């Protein structure tokens, strides 16, 4: 992305025509299926948030599937360009058109709230793709629950984490926490510990 803003000092020095350009990447993980029970096991939430998850479990059922999206911002260069915003945007757009990369965009925002502008953009993209993602996952059977109330997608993710752990791509904690959040550690504990006995 290119986040384009007028410098925060432009109100103080209106005769100076400069534009702030921030480059970066947002890494989006594919949406994951979660349940109110799963969310109630995630650490770092307040007591009020846990109560909300419990209320959601009571109203919707502990195993009612939903989607969770995960993003990571990787900020890049920050550059102050001695030109007005419209000219800078036109030049960047020409570069994007030339490169042909469909995943690059220009976002206009406020300098002091540039990250809020980025989050708003991400939210709008997520909202526009939600229905398609939900229908795709449903058609693939990923929202189907097993007899334990665990979505198929979660079981597949657990299998993926086991492979990654065996290959040394993740720390054991990551798999252990995922099993714990689904209430499945006891079911998988022998398999989990056997990985370390083999080493």
Coordinates of C-alpha atoms in Angstrom, one line a residue:
X1 CA 0.0 0.0 0.0
X2 CA 0.8 3.7 -0.3
X3 CA -0.6 5.8 2.5
X4 CA -0.7 9.4 1.3
X5 CA -1.3 12.2 3.7
X6 CA -0.6 15.9 4.1
X7 CA 2.0 16.6 6.8
X8 CA 0.6 17.4 10.2
X9 CA 2.3 20.8 10.0
X10 CA 0.6 21.8 6.8
X11 CA -1.9 23.9 8.8
X12 CA 1.0 25.9 10.3
X13 CA 2.9 26.3 7.1
X14 CA 0.2 26.3 4.3
X15 CA 2.7 27.8 1.7
X16 CA 4.8 24.6 1.9
X17 CA 3.4 22.0 -0.5
X18 CA 4.6 18.6 0.7
X19 CA 3.0 15.1 0.9
X20 CA 3.8 12.3 3.2
X21 CA 4.0 8.9 1.6
X22 CA 4.2 5.7 3.7
X23 CA 4.8 2.4 2.0
X24 CA 4.0 -0.9 3.5
X25 CA 2.3 -4.2 3.3
X26 CA -0.7 -5.7 5.1
X27 CA -0.4 -9.5 5.4
X28 CA -3.9 -11.1 5.6
X29 CA -4.2 -14.6 6.9
X30 CA -7.1 -16.6 5.4
X31 CA -10.2 -16.3 7.6
X32 CA -10.4 -18.9 10.4
X33 CA -13.5 -20.4 11.8
X34 CA -14.0 -19.9 15.6
X35 CA -16.8 -20.4 18.1
X36 CA -17.8 -18.4 21.2
X37 CA -16.2 -21.2 23.3
X38 CA -12.9 -20.8 21.3
X39 CA -12.9 -17.0 21.8
X40 CA -13.6 -17.4 25.5
X41 CA -10.3 -19.3 25.8
X42 CA -8.2 -16.6 24.1
X43 CA -5.9 -14.8 26.5
X44 CA -5.5 -11.0 26.9
X45 CA -9.2 -10.1 27.1
X46 CA -10.8 -8.3 30.1
X47 CA -13.3 -9.9 32.4
X48 CA -16.0 -7.9 30.6
X49 CA -14.9 -9.4 27.3
X50 CA -15.0 -12.9 28.7
X51 CA -18.5 -12.3 30.1
X52 CA -19.5 -11.2 26.6
X53 CA -18.2 -14.4 25.1
X54 CA -20.1 -16.4 27.7
X55 CA -23.3 -14.5 26.9
X56 CA -22.7 -15.2 23.2
X57 CA -22.2 -18.9 24.0
X58 CA -25.5 -18.9 25.9
X59 CA -27.4 -17.0 23.2
X60 CA -25.9 -18.6 20.1
X61 CA -24.5 -21.8 21.5
X62 CA -20.9 -22.5 22.5
X63 CA -20.2 -24.1 19.1
X64 CA -21.9 -21.5 16.8
X65 CA -19.3 -21.0 14.1
X66 CA -18.1 -17.5 13.1
X67 CA -15.1 -16.1 11.1
X68 CA -12.1 -14.3 12.5
X69 CA -9.7 -12.4 10.3
X70 CA -6.0 -11.8 11.2
X71 CA -3.9 -9.1 9.7
X72 CA -0.3 -7.9 10.2
X73 CA 0.9 -4.5 9.1
X74 CA 4.5 -4.3 7.8
X75 CA 5.3 -0.6 7.5
X76 CA 8.0 0.2 5.0
X77 CA 9.5 3.5 4.0
X78 CA 8.3 7.0 5.0
X79 CA 9.0 9.7 2.5
X80 CA 8.2 13.4 2.4
X81 CA 7.7 14.5 -1.2
X82 CA 8.0 18.2 -2.1
X83 CA 4.8 18.2 -4.2
X84 CA 1.0 18.5 -3.6
X85 CA -1.0 15.4 -2.8
X86 CA -2.8 15.2 -6.2
X87 CA 0.4 15.2 -8.2
X88 CA 2.0 12.7 -5.9
X89 CA -1.1 10.4 -6.2
X90 CA -1.0 10.7 -10.0
X91 CA 2.7 9.7 -10.1
X92 CA 2.2 6.7 -7.7
X93 CA -0.9 5.6 -9.7
X94 CA 1.2 5.7 -12.9
X95 CA 3.8 3.5 -11.2
X96 CA 1.1 1.1 -10.0
X97 CA -0.4 0.9 -13.5
X98 CA 3.0 0.3 -15.0
X99 CA 3.8 -2.6 -12.6
X100 CA 0.4 -4.2 -13.1
X101 CA 0.2 -5.3 -9.5
X102 CA -3.5 -5.7 -8.6
X103 CA -2.8 -5.9 -4.9
X104 CA -1.3 -2.4 -4.5
X105 CA -3.5 0.5 -3.6
X106 CA -3.3 4.2 -2.6
X107 CA -5.1 5.2 0.5
X108 CA -5.6 8.9 1.4
X109 CA -5.7 9.7 5.1
X110 CA -4.8 12.1 7.9
X111 CA -1.2 12.2 8.9
X112 CA -1.8 11.9 12.6
X113 CA -4.3 9.1 12.1
X114 CA -2.7 7.3 9.2
X115 CA -2.9 3.9 10.9
X116 CA -6.6 4.4 11.6
X117 CA -7.1 5.2 7.9
X118 CA -5.3 1.9 7.1
X119 CA -7.5 0.0 9.5
X120 CA -10.6 1.5 8.0
X121 CA -9.5 0.4 4.5
X122 CA -8.8 -3.1 5.8
X123 CA -12.2 -3.2 7.5
X124 CA -14.0 -2.2 4.3
X125 CA -12.1 -4.8 2.2
X126 CA -12.9 -7.5 4.9
X127 CA -16.6 -6.5 5.0
X128 CA -16.9 -6.7 1.2
X129 CA -15.4 -10.2 1.1
X130 CA -17.1 -11.6 4.2
X131 CA -20.2 -13.0 2.4
X132 CA -18.1 -14.7 -0.3
X133 CA -15.7 -16.2 2.2
X134 CA -18.6 -17.5 4.3
X135 CA -20.3 -19.1 1.3
X136 CA -17.0 -20.7 0.1
X137 CA -16.3 -22.2 3.5
X138 CA -19.8 -23.4 3.9
X139 CA -19.7 -25.1 0.4
X140 CA -16.4 -26.8 1.3
X141 CA -18.0 -28.2 4.5
X142 CA -15.6 -26.2 6.7
X143 CA -18.4 -24.9 8.9
X144 CA -19.6 -28.5 9.6
X145 CA -19.2 -29.5 13.2
X146 CA -18.0 -32.9 14.4
X147 CA -19.5 -34.7 17.4
X148 CA -17.3 -32.6 19.8
X149 CA -18.7 -29.4 18.4
X150 CA -15.4 -28.5 16.6
X151 CA -15.5 -27.2 13.0
X152 CA -13.8 -29.2 10.3
X153 CA -11.6 -26.2 9.5
X154 CA -10.3 -26.3 13.1
X155 CA -9.4 -30.0 12.8
X156 CA -7.6 -29.3 9.6
X157 CA -5.7 -26.4 11.2
X158 CA -4.7 -28.6 14.1
X159 CA -3.3 -31.2 11.6
X160 CA -1.4 -28.4 9.9
X161 CA 0.1 -27.3 13.2
X162 CA 1.2 -30.8 14.0
X163 CA 3.0 -31.0 10.7
X164 CA 4.6 -27.6 11.3
X165 CA 5.7 -28.6 14.8
X166 CA 7.3 -31.8 13.5
X167 CA 9.2 -29.8 10.9
X168 CA 10.3 -27.2 13.4
X169 CA 8.4 -24.4 11.8
X170 CA 6.5 -23.4 15.0
X171 CA 7.0 -23.5 18.7
X172 CA 5.2 -26.2 20.7
X173 CA 3.3 -23.5 22.6
X174 CA 1.4 -22.5 19.4
X175 CA -0.1 -26.0 18.9
X176 CA -0.7 -26.4 22.6
X177 CA -2.6 -23.1 22.8
X178 CA -4.7 -24.0 19.8
X179 CA -5.6 -27.4 21.3
X180 CA -6.4 -25.8 24.6
X181 CA -8.6 -23.1 23.0
X182 CA -10.7 -25.8 21.4
X183 CA -10.8 -27.9 24.6
X184 CA -9.0 -30.6 22.7
X185 CA -5.7 -31.0 24.5
X186 CA -6.7 -34.2 26.3
X187 CA -7.8 -35.7 23.0
X188 CA -4.5 -34.9 21.4
X189 CA -2.0 -35.0 24.3
X190 CA -0.5 -38.4 23.6
X191 CA 0.2 -37.4 20.0
X192 CA 1.5 -34.0 21.1
X193 CA 4.0 -35.5 23.7
X194 CA 5.1 -38.3 21.3
X195 CA 6.7 -35.6 19.1
X196 CA 9.1 -34.8 21.8
X197 CA 9.8 -38.5 22.7
X198 CA 11.0 -39.1 19.2
X199 CA 13.5 -36.3 19.3

